[in-house]
Coordinates of C-alpha atoms in Angstrom, one line a residue:
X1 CA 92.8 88.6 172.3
X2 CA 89.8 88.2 174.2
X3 CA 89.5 88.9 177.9
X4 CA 89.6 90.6 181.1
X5 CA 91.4 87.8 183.5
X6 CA 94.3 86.1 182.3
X7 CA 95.3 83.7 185.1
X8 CA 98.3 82.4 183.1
X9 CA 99.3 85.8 182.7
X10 CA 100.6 84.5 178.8
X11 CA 100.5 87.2 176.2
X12 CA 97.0 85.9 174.7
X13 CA 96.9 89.2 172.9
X14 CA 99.9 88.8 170.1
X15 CA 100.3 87.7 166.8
X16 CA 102.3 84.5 167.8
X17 CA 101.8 82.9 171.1
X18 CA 105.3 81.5 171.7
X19 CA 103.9 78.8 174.1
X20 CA 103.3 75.1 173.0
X21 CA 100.3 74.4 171.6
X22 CA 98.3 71.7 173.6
X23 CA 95.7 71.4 171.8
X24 CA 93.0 70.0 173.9
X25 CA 89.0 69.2 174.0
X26 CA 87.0 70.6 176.1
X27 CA 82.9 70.2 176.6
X28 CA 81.3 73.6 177.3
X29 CA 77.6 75.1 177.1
X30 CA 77.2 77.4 175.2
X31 CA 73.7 78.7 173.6
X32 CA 71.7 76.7 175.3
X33 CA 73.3 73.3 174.9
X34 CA 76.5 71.3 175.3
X35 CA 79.0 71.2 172.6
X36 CA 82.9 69.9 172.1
X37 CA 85.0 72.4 171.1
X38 CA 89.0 72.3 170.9
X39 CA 91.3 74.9 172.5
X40 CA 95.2 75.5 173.0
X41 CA 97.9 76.9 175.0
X42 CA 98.9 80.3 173.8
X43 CA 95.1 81.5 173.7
X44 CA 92.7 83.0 176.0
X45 CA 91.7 81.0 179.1
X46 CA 92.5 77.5 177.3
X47 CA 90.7 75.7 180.1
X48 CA 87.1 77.0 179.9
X49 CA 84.8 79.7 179.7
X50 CA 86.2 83.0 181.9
X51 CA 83.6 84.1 184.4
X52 CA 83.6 87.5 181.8
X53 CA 82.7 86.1 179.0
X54 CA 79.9 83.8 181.0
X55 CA 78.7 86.9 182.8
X56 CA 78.8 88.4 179.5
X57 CA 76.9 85.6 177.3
X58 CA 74.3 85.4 180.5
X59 CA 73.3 89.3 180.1
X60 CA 73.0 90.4 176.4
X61 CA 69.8 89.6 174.8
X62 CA 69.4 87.4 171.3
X63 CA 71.7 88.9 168.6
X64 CA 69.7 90.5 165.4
X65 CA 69.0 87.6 163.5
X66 CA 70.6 88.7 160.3
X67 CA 73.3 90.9 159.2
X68 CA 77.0 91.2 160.1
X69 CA 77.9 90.7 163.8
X70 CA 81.6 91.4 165.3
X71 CA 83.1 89.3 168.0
X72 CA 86.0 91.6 169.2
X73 CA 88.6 89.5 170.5
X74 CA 87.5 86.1 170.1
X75 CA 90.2 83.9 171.6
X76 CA 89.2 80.2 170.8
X77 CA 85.9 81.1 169.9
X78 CA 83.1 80.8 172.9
X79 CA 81.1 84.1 171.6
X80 CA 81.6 83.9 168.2
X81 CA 80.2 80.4 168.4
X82 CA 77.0 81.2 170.7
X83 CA 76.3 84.5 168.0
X84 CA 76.5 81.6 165.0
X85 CA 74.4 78.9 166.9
X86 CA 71.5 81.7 168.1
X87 CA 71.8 83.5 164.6
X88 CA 72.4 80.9 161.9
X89 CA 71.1 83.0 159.0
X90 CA 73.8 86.0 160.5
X91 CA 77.8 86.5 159.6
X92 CA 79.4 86.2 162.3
X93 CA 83.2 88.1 162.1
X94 CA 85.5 86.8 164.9
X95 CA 88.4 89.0 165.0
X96 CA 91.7 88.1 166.9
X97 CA 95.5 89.2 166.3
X98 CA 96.2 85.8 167.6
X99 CA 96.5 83.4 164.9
X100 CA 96.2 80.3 166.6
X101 CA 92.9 81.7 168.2
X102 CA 91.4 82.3 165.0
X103 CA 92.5 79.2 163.5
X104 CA 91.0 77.3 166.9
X105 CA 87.5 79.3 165.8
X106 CA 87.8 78.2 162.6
X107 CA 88.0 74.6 163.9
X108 CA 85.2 74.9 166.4
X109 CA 82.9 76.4 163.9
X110 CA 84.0 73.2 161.6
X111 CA 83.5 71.1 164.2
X112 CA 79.9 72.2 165.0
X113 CA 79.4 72.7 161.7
X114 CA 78.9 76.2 161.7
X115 CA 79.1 78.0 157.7
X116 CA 78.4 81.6 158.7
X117 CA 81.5 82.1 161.1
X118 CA 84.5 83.9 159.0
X119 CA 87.4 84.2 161.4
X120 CA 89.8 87.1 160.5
X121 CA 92.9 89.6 161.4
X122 CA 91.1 93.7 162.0
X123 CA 92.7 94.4 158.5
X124 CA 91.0 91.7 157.1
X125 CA 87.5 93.1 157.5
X126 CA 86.7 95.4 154.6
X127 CA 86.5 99.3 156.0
X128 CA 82.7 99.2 154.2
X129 CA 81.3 96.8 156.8
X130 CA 78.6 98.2 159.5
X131 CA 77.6 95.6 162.2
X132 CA 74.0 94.6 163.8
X133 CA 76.0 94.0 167.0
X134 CA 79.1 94.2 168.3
X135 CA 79.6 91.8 171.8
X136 CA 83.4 91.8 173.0
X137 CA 85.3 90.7 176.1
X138 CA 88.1 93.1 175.4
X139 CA 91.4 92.8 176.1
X140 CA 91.8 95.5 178.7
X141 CA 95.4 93.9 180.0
X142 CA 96.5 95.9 176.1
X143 CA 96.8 98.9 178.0
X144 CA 94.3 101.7 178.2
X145 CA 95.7 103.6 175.1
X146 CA 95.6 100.5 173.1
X147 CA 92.3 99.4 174.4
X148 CA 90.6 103.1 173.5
X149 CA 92.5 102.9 170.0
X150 CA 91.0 99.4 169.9
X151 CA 87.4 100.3 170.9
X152 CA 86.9 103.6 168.9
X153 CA 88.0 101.6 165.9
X154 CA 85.3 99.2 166.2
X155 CA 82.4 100.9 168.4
X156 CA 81.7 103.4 165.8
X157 CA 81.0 100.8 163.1
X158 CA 78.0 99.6 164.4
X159 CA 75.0 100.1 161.8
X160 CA 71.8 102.2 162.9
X161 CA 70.3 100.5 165.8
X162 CA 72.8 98.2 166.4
X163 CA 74.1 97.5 169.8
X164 CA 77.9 97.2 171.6
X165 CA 78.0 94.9 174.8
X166 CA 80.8 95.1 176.4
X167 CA 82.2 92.8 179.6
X168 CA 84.5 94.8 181.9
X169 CA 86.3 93.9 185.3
X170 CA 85.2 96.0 187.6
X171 CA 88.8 96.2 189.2
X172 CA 90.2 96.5 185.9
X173 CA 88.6 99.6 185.0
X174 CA 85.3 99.0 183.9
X175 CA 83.7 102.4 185.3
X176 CA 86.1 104.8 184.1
X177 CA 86.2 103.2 180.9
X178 CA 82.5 103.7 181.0
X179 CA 83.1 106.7 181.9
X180 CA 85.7 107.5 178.7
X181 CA 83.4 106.2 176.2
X182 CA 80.3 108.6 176.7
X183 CA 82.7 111.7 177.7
X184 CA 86.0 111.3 175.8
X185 CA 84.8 108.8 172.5
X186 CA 81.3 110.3 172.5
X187 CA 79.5 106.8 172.5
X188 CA 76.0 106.9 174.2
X189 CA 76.9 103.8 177.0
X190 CA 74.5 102.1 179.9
X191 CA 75.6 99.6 182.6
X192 CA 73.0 96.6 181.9
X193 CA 74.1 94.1 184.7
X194 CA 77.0 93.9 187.5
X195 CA 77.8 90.1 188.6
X196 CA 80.7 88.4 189.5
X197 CA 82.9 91.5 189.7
X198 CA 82.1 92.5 186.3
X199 CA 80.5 95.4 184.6
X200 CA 78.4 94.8 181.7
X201 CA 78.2 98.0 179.3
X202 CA 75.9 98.7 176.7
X203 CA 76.5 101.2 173.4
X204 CA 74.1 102.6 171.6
X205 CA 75.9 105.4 169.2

């Protein structure tokens, strides 16, 4: 569900990818070191890290070390893995409506050995939960009604202090959706960093 570029232009964002699967290996670096991870076709940017998600994982700062952290579209995995590698003593929630992308975290996080990932549908988080941090490469290609839906489902669930990052497109809307979420959803948002055409947002309800 992950992203703001989609180069295949697949539907990375449904329950069911219809596309063969592929499954490949690929060698990326992510928190600090290099690391095999496996993805498919049918997911988000199958073939390596998007530029978003690397301008993203550049910028934020090191996640609270404990408590419940939310990876908001997690495709195959690359930000849910760098949250569980930084914060090993966090849970880490990657959430996807893509099946196959949660069941490629679930493999990564096998594969590297990770025990505090738990990969999972929206419903399947419980209502209850309140997150240290929230970091998401949203799928903005949804639409904006489903992305603001999306966002004001999620945003407002972070626990006291905790922080939102957000990676936005710059051509793909990322200042008046900066602009919506202080004025329209009432969500206290800064732009940390600009690079490579995209917008990083922080919120801090």
């Amino acid at each position: 569900m992950s992203g703001t570029d989609d180069p295949q232009g697949q539907h990375y964002f449904t329950a069911r990818p219809a596309s063969a699967e592929q499954r490949r290996t690929l060698r990326v670096h992510l928190a600090g070191r290099d690391v095999e991870v496996e993805t498919a076709g049918g997911v988000f940017s199958p073939d390596h890290v998007d530029l978003g998600t690397q301008v993203l994982l550049r910028t934020v700062p090191a996640p609270p070390d404990r408590g419940d952290l939310l990876d908001l579209g997690c495709g195959w995995g690359p930000v849910t893995l760098t949250l569980a590698l930084l914060a090993p003593d966090a849970r880490v929630w990657a959430v996807d409506v893509n099946e196959r992308a949660l069941d490629l975290v679930r493999r990564n996080a096998a594969r590297l050995r990770l025990t505090n990932v738990v990969a999972a549908t929206p419903d399947e988080v419980p209502d209850d939960l309140r997150f240290a941090a929230v970091w998401s490469n949203p799928p903005v290609r949804i639409g904006k009604p489903a992305l603001h839906e999306l966002l004001t489902r999620w945003l407002p669930r972070l626990a006291p202090g905790g922080e939102g990052w957000l990676v936005v497109g710059r051509n793909l809307g990322a200042d008046p959706l900066h602009r919506w979420l202080v004025e329209e959803a009432g969500l206290p948002t800064t732009r940390e960093a600009s690079a490579k055409g995209f917008r990083v947002l922080r919120v801090a309800p």
